C-alpha atoms as a printed R data frame, in Angstrom:
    type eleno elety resid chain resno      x       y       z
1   ATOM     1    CA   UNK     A     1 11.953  21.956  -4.011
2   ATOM     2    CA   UNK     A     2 11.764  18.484  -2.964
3   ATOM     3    CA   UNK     A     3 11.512  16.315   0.268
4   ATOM     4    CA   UNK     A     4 13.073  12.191   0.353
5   ATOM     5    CA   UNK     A     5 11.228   9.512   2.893
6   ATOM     6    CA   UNK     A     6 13.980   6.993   3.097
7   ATOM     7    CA   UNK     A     7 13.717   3.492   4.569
8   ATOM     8    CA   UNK     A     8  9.921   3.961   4.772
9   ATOM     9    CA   UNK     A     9  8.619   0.316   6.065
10  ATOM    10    CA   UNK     A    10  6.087  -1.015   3.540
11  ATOM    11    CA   UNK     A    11  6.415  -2.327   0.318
12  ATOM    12    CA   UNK     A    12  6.926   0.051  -2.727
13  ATOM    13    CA   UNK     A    13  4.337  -1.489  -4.921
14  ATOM    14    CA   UNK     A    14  1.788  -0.303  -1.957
15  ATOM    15    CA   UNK     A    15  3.405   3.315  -1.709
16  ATOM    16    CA   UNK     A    16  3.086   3.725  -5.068
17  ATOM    17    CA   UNK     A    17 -0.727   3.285  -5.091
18  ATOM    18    CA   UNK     A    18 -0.972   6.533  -2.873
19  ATOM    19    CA   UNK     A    19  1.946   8.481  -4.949
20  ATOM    20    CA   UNK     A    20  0.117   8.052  -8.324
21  ATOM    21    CA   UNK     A    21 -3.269   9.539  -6.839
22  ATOM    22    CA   UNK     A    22 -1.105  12.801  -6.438
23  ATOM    23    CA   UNK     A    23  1.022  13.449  -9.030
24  ATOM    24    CA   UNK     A    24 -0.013  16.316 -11.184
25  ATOM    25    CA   UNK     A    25 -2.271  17.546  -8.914
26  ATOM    26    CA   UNK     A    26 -1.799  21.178  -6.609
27  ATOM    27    CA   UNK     A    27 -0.446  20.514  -3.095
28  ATOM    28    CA   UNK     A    28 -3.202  21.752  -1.142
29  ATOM    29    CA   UNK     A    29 -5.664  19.819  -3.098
30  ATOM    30    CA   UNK     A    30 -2.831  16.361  -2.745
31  ATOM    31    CA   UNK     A    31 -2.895  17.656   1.248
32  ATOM    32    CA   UNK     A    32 -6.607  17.356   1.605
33  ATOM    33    CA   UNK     A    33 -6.646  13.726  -0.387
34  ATOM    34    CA   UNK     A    34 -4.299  12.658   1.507
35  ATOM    35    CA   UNK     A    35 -5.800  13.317   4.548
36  ATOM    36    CA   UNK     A    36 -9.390  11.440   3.616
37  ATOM    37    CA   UNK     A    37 -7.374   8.558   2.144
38  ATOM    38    CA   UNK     A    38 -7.826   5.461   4.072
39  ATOM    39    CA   UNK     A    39 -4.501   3.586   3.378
40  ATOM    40    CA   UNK     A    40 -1.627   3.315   6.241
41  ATOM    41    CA   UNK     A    41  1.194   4.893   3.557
42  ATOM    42    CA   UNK     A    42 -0.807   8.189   3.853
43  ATOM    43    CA   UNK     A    43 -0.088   9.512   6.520
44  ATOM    44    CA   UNK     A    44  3.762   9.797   5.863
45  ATOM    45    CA   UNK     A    45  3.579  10.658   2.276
46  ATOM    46    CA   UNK     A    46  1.523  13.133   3.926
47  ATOM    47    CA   UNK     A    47  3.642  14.247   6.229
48  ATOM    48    CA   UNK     A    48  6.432  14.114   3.482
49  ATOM    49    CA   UNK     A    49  4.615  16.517   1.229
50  ATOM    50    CA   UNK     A    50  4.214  19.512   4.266
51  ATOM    51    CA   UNK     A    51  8.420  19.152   4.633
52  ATOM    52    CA   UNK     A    52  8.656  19.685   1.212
53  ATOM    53    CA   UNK     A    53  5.996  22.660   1.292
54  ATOM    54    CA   UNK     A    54  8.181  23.973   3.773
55  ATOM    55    CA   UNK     A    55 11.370  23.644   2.118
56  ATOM    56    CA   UNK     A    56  9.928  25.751  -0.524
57  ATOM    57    CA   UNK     A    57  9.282  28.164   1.490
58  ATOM    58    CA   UNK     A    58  5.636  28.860  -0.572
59  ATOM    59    CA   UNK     A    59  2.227  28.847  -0.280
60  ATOM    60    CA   UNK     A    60  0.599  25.358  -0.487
61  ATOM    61    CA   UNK     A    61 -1.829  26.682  -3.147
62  ATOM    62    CA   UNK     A    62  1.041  28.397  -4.936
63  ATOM    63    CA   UNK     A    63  2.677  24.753  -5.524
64  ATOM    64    CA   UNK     A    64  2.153  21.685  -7.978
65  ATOM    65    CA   UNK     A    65  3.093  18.473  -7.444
66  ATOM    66    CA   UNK     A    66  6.089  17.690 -10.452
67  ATOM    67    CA   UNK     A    67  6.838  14.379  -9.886
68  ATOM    68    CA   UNK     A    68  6.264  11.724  -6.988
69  ATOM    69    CA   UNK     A    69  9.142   8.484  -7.037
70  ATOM    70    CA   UNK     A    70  8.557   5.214  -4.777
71  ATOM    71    CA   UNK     A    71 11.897   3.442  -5.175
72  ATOM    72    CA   UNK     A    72 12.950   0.182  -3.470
73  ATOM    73    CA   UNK     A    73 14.392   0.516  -0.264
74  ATOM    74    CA   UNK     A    74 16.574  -2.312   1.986
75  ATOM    75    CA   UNK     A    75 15.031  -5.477   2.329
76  ATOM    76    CA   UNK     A    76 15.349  -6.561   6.015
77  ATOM    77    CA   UNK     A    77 16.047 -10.417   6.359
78  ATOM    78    CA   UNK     A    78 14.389 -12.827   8.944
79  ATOM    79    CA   UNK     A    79 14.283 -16.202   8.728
80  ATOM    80    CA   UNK     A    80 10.719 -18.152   9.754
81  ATOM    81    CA   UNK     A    81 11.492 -21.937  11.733
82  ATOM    82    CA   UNK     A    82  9.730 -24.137   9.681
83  ATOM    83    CA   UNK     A    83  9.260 -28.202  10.649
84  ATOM    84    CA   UNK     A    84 12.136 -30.943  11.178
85  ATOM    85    CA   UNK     A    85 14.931 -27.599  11.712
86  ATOM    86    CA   UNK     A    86 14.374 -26.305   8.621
87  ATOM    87    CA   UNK     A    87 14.246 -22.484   7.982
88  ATOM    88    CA   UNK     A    88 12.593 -20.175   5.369
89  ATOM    89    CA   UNK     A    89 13.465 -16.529   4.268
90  ATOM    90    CA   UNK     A    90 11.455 -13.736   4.914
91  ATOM    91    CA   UNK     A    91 12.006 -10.332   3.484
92  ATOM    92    CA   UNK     A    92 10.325  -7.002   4.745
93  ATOM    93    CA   UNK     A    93 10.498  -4.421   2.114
94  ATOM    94    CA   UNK     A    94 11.463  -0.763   2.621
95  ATOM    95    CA   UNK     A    95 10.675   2.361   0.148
96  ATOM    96    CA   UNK     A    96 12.516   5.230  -0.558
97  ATOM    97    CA   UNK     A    97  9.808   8.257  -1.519
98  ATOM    98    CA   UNK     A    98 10.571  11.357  -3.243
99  ATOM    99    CA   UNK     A    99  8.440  14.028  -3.669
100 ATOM   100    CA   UNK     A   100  9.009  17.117  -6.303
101 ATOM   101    CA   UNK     A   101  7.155  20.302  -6.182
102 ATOM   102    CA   UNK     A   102  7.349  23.194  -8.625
103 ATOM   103    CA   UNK     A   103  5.752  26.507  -8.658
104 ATOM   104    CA   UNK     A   104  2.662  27.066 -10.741
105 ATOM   105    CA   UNK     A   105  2.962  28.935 -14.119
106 ATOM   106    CA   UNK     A   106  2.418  33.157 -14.207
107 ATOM   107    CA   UNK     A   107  3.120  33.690 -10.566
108 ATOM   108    CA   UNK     A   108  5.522  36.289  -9.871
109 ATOM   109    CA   UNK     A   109  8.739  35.312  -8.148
110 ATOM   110    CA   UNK     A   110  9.586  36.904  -4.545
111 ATOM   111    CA   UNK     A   111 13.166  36.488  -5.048
């Protein structure tokens, strides 16, 4: 059971600041952190952990959070005028998130 945030626009190394406060922990309990965090990556990662409680298809409180990845994403390229027609690179990084959920140990399986 997993969920992927792709091309997310802020840098990783911010992302994963928010990822690493979850990981380990049950989803409801990541849901409601989440929610009194006061950073502008959670929201999405967030929103990214309700898809992947719905692609499970299980209770929130049923669920543990296996493993949370920030990868790099694209780097978009603009270029900053700088004096006497000279030009200097800027690159906006992107993050690819991926969230992993498994079920908790001694429930009993529905399928």
């Amino acid at each position: 059971m997993k969920a992927q945030l792709n091309n997310y626009r802020q840098a990783p190394r911010k992302v994963r600041l928010i990822t690493e406060l979850v990981k380990g922990k049950p989803a409801d309990k990541a849901q409601a952190m989440l929610t009194a965090l006061v950073k502008r990556g959670a929201l999405p990662i967030k929103k990214l952990l309700d898809s992947a409680i719905a692609n499970s298809g299980v209770k929130a409180g049923d669920l543990i959070i296996k493993n949370a990845t920030v990868d790099k994403g694209v780097v978009i390229k603009r270029w900053m005028p700088r004096a006497m027609g000279r030009a200097f690179p800027i690159h906006k990084h992107t993050s690819k998130v991926v969230i992993e959920l498994i079920k908790k140990e001694g429930l009993k399986s529905n399928v």
